[in-house]
PDB file of C-alpha atoms in Angstrom:
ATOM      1  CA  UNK A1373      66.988 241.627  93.063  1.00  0.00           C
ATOM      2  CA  UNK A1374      68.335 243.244  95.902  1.00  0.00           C
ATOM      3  CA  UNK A1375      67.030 242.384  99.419  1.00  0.00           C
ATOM      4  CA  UNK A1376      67.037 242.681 103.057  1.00  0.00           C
ATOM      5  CA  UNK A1377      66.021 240.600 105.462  1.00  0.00           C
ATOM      6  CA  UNK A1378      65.200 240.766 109.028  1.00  0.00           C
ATOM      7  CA  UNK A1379      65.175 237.777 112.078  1.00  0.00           C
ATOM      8  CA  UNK A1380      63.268 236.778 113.863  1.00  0.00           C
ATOM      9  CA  UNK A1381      60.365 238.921 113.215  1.00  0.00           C
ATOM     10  CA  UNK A1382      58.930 239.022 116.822  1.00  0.00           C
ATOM     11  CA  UNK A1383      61.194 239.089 119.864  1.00  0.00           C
ATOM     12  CA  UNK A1384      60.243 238.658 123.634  1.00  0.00           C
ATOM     13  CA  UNK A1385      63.045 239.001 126.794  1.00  0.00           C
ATOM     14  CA  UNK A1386      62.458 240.030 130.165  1.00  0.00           C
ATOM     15  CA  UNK A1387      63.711 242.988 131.589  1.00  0.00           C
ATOM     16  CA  UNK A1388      68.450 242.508 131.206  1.00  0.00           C
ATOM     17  CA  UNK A1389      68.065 239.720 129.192  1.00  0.00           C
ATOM     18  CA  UNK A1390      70.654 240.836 126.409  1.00  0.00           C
ATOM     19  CA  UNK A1391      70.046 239.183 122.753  1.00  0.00           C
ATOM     20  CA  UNK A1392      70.554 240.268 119.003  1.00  0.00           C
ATOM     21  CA  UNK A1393      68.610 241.213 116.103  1.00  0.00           C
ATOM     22  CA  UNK A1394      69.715 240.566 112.658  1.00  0.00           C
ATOM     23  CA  UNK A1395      69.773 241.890 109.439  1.00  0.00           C
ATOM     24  CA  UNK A1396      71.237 240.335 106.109  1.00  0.00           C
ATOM     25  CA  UNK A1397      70.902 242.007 102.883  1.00  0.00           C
ATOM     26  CA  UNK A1398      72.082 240.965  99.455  1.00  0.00           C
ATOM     27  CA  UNK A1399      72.075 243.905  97.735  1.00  0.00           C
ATOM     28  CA  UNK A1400      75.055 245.085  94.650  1.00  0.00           C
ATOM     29  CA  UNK A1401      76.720 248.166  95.956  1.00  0.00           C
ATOM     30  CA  UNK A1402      76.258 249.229  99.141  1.00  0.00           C
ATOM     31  CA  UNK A1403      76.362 252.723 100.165  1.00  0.00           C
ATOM     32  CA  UNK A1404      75.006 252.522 104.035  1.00  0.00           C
ATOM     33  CA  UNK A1405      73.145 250.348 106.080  1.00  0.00           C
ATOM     34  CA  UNK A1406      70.509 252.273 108.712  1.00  0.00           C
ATOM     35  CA  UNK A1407      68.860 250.769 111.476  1.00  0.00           C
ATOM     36  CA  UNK A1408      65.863 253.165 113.334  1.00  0.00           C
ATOM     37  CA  UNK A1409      63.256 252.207 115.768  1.00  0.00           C
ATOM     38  CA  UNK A1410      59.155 253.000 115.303  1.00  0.00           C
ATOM     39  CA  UNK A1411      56.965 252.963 118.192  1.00  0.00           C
ATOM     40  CA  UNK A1412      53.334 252.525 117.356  1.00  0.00           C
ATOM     41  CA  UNK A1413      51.721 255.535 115.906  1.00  0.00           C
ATOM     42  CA  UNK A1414      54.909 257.168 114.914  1.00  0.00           C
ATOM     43  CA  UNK A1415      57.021 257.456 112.126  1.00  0.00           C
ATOM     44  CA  UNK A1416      60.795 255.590 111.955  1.00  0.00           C
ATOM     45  CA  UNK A1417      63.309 257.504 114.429  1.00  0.00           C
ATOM     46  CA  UNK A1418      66.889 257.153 113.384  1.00  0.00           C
ATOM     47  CA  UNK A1419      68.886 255.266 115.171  1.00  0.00           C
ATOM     48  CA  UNK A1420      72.216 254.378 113.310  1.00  0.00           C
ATOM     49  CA  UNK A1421      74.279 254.480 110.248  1.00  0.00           C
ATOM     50  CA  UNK A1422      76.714 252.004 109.166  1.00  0.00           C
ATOM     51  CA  UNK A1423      79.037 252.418 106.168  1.00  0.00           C
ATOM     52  CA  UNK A1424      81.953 249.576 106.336  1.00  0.00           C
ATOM     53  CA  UNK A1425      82.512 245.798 107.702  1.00  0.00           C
ATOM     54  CA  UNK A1426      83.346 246.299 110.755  1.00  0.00           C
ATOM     55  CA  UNK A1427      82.262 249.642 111.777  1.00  0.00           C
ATOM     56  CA  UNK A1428      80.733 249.526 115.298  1.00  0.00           C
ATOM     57  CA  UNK A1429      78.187 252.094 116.673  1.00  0.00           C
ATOM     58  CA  UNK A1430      76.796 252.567 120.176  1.00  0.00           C
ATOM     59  CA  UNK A1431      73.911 254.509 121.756  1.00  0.00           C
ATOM     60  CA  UNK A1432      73.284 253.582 125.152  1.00  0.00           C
ATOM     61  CA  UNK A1433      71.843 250.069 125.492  1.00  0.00           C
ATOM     62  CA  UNK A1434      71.953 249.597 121.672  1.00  0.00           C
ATOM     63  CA  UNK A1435      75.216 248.389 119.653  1.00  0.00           C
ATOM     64  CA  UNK A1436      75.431 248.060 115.653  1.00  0.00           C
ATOM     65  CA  UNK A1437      77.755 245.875 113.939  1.00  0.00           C
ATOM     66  CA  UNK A1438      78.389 245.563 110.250  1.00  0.00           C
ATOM     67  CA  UNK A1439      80.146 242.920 108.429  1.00  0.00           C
ATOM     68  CA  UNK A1440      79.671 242.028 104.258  1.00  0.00           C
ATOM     69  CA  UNK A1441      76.379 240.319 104.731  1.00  0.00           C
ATOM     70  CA  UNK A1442      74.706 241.426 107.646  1.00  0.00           C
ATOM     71  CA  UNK A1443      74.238 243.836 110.651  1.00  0.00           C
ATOM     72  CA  UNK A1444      73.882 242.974 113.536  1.00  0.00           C
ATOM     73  CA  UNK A1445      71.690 245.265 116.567  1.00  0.00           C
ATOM     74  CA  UNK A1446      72.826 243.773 120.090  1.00  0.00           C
ATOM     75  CA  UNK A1447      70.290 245.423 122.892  1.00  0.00           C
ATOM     76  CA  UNK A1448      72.189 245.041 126.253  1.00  0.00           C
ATOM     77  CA  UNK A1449      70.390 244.768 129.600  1.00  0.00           C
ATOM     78  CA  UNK A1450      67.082 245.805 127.887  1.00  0.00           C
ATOM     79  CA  UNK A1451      64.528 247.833 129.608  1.00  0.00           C
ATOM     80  CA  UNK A1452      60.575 247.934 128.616  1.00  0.00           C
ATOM     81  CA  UNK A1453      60.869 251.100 127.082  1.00  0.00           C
ATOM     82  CA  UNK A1454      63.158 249.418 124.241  1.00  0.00           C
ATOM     83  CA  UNK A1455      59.877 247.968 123.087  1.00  0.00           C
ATOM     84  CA  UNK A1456      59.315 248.645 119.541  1.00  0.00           C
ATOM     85  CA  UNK A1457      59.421 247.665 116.086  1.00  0.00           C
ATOM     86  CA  UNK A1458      63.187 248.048 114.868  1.00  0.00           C
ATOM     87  CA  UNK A1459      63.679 248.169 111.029  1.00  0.00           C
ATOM     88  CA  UNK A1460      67.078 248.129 109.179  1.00  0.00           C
ATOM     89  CA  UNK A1461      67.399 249.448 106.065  1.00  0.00           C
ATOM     90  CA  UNK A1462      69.909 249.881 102.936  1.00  0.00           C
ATOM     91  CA  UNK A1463      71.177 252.647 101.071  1.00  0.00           C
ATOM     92  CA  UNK A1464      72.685 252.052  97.246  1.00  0.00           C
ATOM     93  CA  UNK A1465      75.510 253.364  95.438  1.00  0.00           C
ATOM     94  CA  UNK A1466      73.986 253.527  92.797  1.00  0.00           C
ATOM     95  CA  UNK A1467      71.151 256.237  94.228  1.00  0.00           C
ATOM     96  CA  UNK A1468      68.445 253.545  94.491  1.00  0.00           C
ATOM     97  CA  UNK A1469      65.640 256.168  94.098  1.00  0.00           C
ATOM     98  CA  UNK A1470      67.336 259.620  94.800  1.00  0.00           C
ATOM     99  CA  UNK A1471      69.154 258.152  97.933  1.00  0.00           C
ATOM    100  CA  UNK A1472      66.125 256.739  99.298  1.00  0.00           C
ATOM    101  CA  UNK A1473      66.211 253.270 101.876  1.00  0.00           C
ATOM    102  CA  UNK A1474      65.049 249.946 100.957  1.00  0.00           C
ATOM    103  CA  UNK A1475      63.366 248.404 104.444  1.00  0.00           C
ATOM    104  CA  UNK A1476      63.461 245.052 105.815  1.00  0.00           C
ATOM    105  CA  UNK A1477      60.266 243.996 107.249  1.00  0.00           C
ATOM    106  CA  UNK A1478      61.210 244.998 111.088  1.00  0.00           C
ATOM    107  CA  UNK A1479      61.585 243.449 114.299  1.00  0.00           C
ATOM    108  CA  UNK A1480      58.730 243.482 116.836  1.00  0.00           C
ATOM    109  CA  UNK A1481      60.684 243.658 120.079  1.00  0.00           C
ATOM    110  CA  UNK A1482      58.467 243.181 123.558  1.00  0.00           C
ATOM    111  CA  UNK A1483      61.010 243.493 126.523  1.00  0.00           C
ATOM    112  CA  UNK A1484      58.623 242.255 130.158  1.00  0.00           C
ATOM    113  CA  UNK A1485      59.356 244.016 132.832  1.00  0.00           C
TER     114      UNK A1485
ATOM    115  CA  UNK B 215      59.717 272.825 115.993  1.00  0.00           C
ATOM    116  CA  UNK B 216      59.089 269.788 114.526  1.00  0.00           C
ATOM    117  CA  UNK B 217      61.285 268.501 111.714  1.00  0.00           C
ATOM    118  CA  UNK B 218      58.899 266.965 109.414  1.00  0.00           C
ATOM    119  CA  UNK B 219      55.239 267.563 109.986  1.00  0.00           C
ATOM    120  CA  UNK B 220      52.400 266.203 107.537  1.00  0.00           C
ATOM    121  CA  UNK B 221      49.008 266.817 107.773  1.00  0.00           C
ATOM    122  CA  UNK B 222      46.224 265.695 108.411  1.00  0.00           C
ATOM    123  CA  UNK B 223      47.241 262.656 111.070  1.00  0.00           C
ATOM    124  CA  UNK B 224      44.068 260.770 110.111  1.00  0.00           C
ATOM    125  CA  UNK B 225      42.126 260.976 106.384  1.00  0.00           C
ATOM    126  CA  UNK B 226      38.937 258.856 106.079  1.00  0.00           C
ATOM    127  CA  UNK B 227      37.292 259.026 102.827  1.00  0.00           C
ATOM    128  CA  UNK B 228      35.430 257.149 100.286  1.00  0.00           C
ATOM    129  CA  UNK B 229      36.317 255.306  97.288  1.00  0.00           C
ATOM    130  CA  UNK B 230      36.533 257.583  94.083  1.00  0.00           C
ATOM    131  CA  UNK B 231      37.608 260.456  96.117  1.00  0.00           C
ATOM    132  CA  UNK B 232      40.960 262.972  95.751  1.00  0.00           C
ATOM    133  CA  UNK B 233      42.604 263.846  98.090  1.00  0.00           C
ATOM    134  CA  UNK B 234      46.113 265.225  99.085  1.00  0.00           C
ATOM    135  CA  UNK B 235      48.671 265.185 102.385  1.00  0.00           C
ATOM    136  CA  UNK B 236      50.879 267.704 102.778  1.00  0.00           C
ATOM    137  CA  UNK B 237      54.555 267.280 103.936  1.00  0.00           C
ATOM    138  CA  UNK B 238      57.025 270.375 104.976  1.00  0.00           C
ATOM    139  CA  UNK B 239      60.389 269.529 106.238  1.00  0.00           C
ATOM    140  CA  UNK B 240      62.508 272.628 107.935  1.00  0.00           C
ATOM    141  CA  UNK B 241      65.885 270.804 108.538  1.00  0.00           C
ATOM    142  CA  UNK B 242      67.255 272.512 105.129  1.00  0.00           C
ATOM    143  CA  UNK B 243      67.421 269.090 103.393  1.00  0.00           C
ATOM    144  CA  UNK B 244      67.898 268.738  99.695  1.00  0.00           C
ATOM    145  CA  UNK B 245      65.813 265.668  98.995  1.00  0.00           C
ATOM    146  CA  UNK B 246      61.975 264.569 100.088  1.00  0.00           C
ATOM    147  CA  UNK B 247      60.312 261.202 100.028  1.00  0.00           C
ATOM    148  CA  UNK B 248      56.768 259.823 100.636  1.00  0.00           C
ATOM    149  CA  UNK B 249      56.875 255.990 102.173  1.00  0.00           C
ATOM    150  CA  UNK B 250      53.699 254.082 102.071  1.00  0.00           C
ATOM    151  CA  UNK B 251      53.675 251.359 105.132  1.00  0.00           C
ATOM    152  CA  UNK B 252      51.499 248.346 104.809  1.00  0.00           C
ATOM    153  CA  UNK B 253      49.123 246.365 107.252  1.00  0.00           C
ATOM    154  CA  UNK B 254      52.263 244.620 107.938  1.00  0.00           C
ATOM    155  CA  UNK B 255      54.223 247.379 108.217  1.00  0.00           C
ATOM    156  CA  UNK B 256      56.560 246.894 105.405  1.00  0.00           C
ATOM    157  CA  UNK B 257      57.401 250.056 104.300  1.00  0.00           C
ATOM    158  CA  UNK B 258      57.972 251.065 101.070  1.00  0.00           C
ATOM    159  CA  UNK B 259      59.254 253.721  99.132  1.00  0.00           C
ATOM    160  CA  UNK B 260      57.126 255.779  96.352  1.00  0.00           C
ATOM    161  CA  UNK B 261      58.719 258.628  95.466  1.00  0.00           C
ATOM    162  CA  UNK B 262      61.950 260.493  96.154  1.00  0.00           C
ATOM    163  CA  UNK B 263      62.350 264.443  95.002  1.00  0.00           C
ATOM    164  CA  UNK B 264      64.613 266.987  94.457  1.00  0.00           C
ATOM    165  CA  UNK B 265      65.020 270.627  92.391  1.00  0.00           C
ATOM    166  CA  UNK B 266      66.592 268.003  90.015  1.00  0.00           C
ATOM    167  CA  UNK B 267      64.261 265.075  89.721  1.00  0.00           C
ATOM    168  CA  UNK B 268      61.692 263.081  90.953  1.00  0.00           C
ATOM    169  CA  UNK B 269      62.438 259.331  90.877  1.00  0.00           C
ATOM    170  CA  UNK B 270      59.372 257.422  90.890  1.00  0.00           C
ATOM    171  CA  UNK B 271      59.059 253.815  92.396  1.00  0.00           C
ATOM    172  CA  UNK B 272      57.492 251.564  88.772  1.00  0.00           C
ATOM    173  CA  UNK B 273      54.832 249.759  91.019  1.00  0.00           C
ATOM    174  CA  UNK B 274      53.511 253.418  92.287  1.00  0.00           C
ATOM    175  CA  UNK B 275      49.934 253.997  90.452  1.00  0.00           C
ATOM    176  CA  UNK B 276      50.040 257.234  88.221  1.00  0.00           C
ATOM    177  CA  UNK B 277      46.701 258.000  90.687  1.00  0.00           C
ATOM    178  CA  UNK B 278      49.273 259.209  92.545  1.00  0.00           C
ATOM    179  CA  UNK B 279      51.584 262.152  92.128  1.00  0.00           C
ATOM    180  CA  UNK B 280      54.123 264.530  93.935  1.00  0.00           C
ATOM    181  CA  UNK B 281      53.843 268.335  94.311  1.00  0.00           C
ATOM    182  CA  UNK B 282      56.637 270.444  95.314  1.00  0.00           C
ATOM    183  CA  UNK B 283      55.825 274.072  95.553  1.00  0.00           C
ATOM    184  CA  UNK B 284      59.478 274.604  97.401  1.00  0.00           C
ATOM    185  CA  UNK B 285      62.499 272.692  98.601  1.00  0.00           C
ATOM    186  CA  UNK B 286      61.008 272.490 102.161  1.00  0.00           C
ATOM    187  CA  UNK B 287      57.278 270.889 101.175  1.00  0.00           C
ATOM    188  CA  UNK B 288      56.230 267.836  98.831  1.00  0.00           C
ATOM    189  CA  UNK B 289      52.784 267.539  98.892  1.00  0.00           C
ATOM    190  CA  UNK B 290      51.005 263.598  97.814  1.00  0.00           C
ATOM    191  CA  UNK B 291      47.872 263.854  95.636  1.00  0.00           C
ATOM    192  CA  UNK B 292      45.824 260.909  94.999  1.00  0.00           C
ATOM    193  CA  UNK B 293      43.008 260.708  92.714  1.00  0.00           C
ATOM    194  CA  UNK B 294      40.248 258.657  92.309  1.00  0.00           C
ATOM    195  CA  UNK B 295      40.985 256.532  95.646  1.00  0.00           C
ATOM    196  CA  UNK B 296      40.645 252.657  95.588  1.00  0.00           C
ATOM    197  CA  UNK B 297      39.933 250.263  98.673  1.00  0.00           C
ATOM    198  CA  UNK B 298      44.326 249.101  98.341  1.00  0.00           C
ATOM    199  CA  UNK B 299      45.358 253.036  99.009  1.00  0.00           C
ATOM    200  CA  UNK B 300      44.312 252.109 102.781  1.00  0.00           C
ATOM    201  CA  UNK B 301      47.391 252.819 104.502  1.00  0.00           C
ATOM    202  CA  UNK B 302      50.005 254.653 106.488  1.00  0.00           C
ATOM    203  CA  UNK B 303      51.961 256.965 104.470  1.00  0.00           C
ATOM    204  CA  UNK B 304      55.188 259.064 105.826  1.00  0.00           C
ATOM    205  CA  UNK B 305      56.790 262.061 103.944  1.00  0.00           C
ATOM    206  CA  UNK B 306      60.611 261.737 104.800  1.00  0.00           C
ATOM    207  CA  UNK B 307      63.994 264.103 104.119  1.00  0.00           C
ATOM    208  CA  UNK B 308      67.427 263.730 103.745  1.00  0.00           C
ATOM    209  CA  UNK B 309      70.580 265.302 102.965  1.00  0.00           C
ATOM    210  CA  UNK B 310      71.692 263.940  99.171  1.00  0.00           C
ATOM    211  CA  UNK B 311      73.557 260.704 100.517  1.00  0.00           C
ATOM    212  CA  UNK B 312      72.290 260.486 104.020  1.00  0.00           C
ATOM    213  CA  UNK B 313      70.203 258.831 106.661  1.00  0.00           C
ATOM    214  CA  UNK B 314      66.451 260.119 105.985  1.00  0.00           C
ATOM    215  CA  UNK B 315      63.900 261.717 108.554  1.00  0.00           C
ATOM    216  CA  UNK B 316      60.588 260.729 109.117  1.00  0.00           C
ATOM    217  CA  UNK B 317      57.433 262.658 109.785  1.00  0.00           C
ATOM    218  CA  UNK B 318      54.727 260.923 112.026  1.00  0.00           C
ATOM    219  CA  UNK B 319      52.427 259.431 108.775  1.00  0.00           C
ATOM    220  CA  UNK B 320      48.996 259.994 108.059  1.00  0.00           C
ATOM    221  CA  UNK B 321      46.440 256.935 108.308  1.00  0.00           C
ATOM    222  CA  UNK B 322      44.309 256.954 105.132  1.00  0.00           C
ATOM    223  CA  UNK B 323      41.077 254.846 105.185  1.00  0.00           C
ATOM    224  CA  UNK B 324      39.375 253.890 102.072  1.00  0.00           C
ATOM    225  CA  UNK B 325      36.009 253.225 102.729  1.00  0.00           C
TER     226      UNK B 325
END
């Protein structure tokens, strides 16, 4: 059965303390792997798309990696407004439902000022 | 100029009830979805739609169906409403192949 799986499930820093969140999925044909951000009260805002190990994408404090197994989201000098939930999420080759994502559970990041 | 709105934002109603949300989308994508997100906030998907097909998740209730008038709204109907439909659901959009869009989901309480 396919899966993804996010760690660690909760996530505290202080203000520009740099860390990682992580996402492994096993899942049989991969067609893109999506990582957005949801604030509380709000629907998932997209954040990036990742279609090959190796591919690297950046949007200002955030960096996602892909490799075979897992993605990686490094946060870099984080500020309090990074707090949020962040949730990765797969896309199939095979259409999965009409293109639609399979979620990982999320990542409840709290960055102190 | 929102993306993709759905309405109402809240719906509180009481068990045995119908009632529907409405999604419309105005980004021109091909393909809808409605997401229903837990008390853990796991989301999962229910349904995804386009003029071609509608591709529905097995564990979905047939309480609940899809209505697509046009290519830019897909409307969730839910009859007879049980005390487990308490939830958050989001209508979503995507280009065939592509990341998806959220709207900002609509709280449903069961009572």
């Amino acid at each position: 059965e396919d899966q993804v799986t996010q760690s660690p499930e909760a996530l505290r820093l202080q203000e520009g303390e740099s860390s990682s969140l992580n996402c492994s999925y096993t899942v049989s044909g991969l067609r893109g792997l999506f990582w957005y951000r949801q604030d509380p009260g709000k629907g998932p805002e997209f954040l990036f798309t990742l279609y090959s190990a190796g591919e690297e994408k950046e949007k200002e404090r955030l960096k996602a990696t892909l490799t075979k197994k897992e993605s990686f989201l490094h946060i870099t000098a984080p500020k309090p407004e990074d707090s949020a939930t962040y949730l990765c999420a797969v896309q199939l080759n095979s259409g999965g439902g009409a293109d639609g994502l399979t979620f990982g559970k999320g990542t409840h990041l709290i960055i102190q000022p | 100029d929102t993306a993709v709105s759905q309405t109402p934002k809240y719906l509180v109603t009481q068990m045995g009830n119908d009632k529907s949300i409405k999604c419309e989308q105005n980004l021109g994508h091909d393909t809808m979805y409605w997401y229903k997100q837990d008390s853990k906030k796991f989301l999962k998907i229910m349904f995804s739609y386009n003029n071609k097909e509608l591709i529905i998740n097995e564990t979905v209730p047939n309480r609940f169906s899809p209505k697509s008038p046009d290519k830019a709204h897909l409307n969730l109907h839910i009859n007879s409403l049980e005390l487990g439909d308490s939830a958050v659901y989001f209508c979503a959009s995507s280009r065939t192949g592509q990341g998806l869009f959220f709207g900002s989901g609509t709280q449903l309480s069961v009572l």
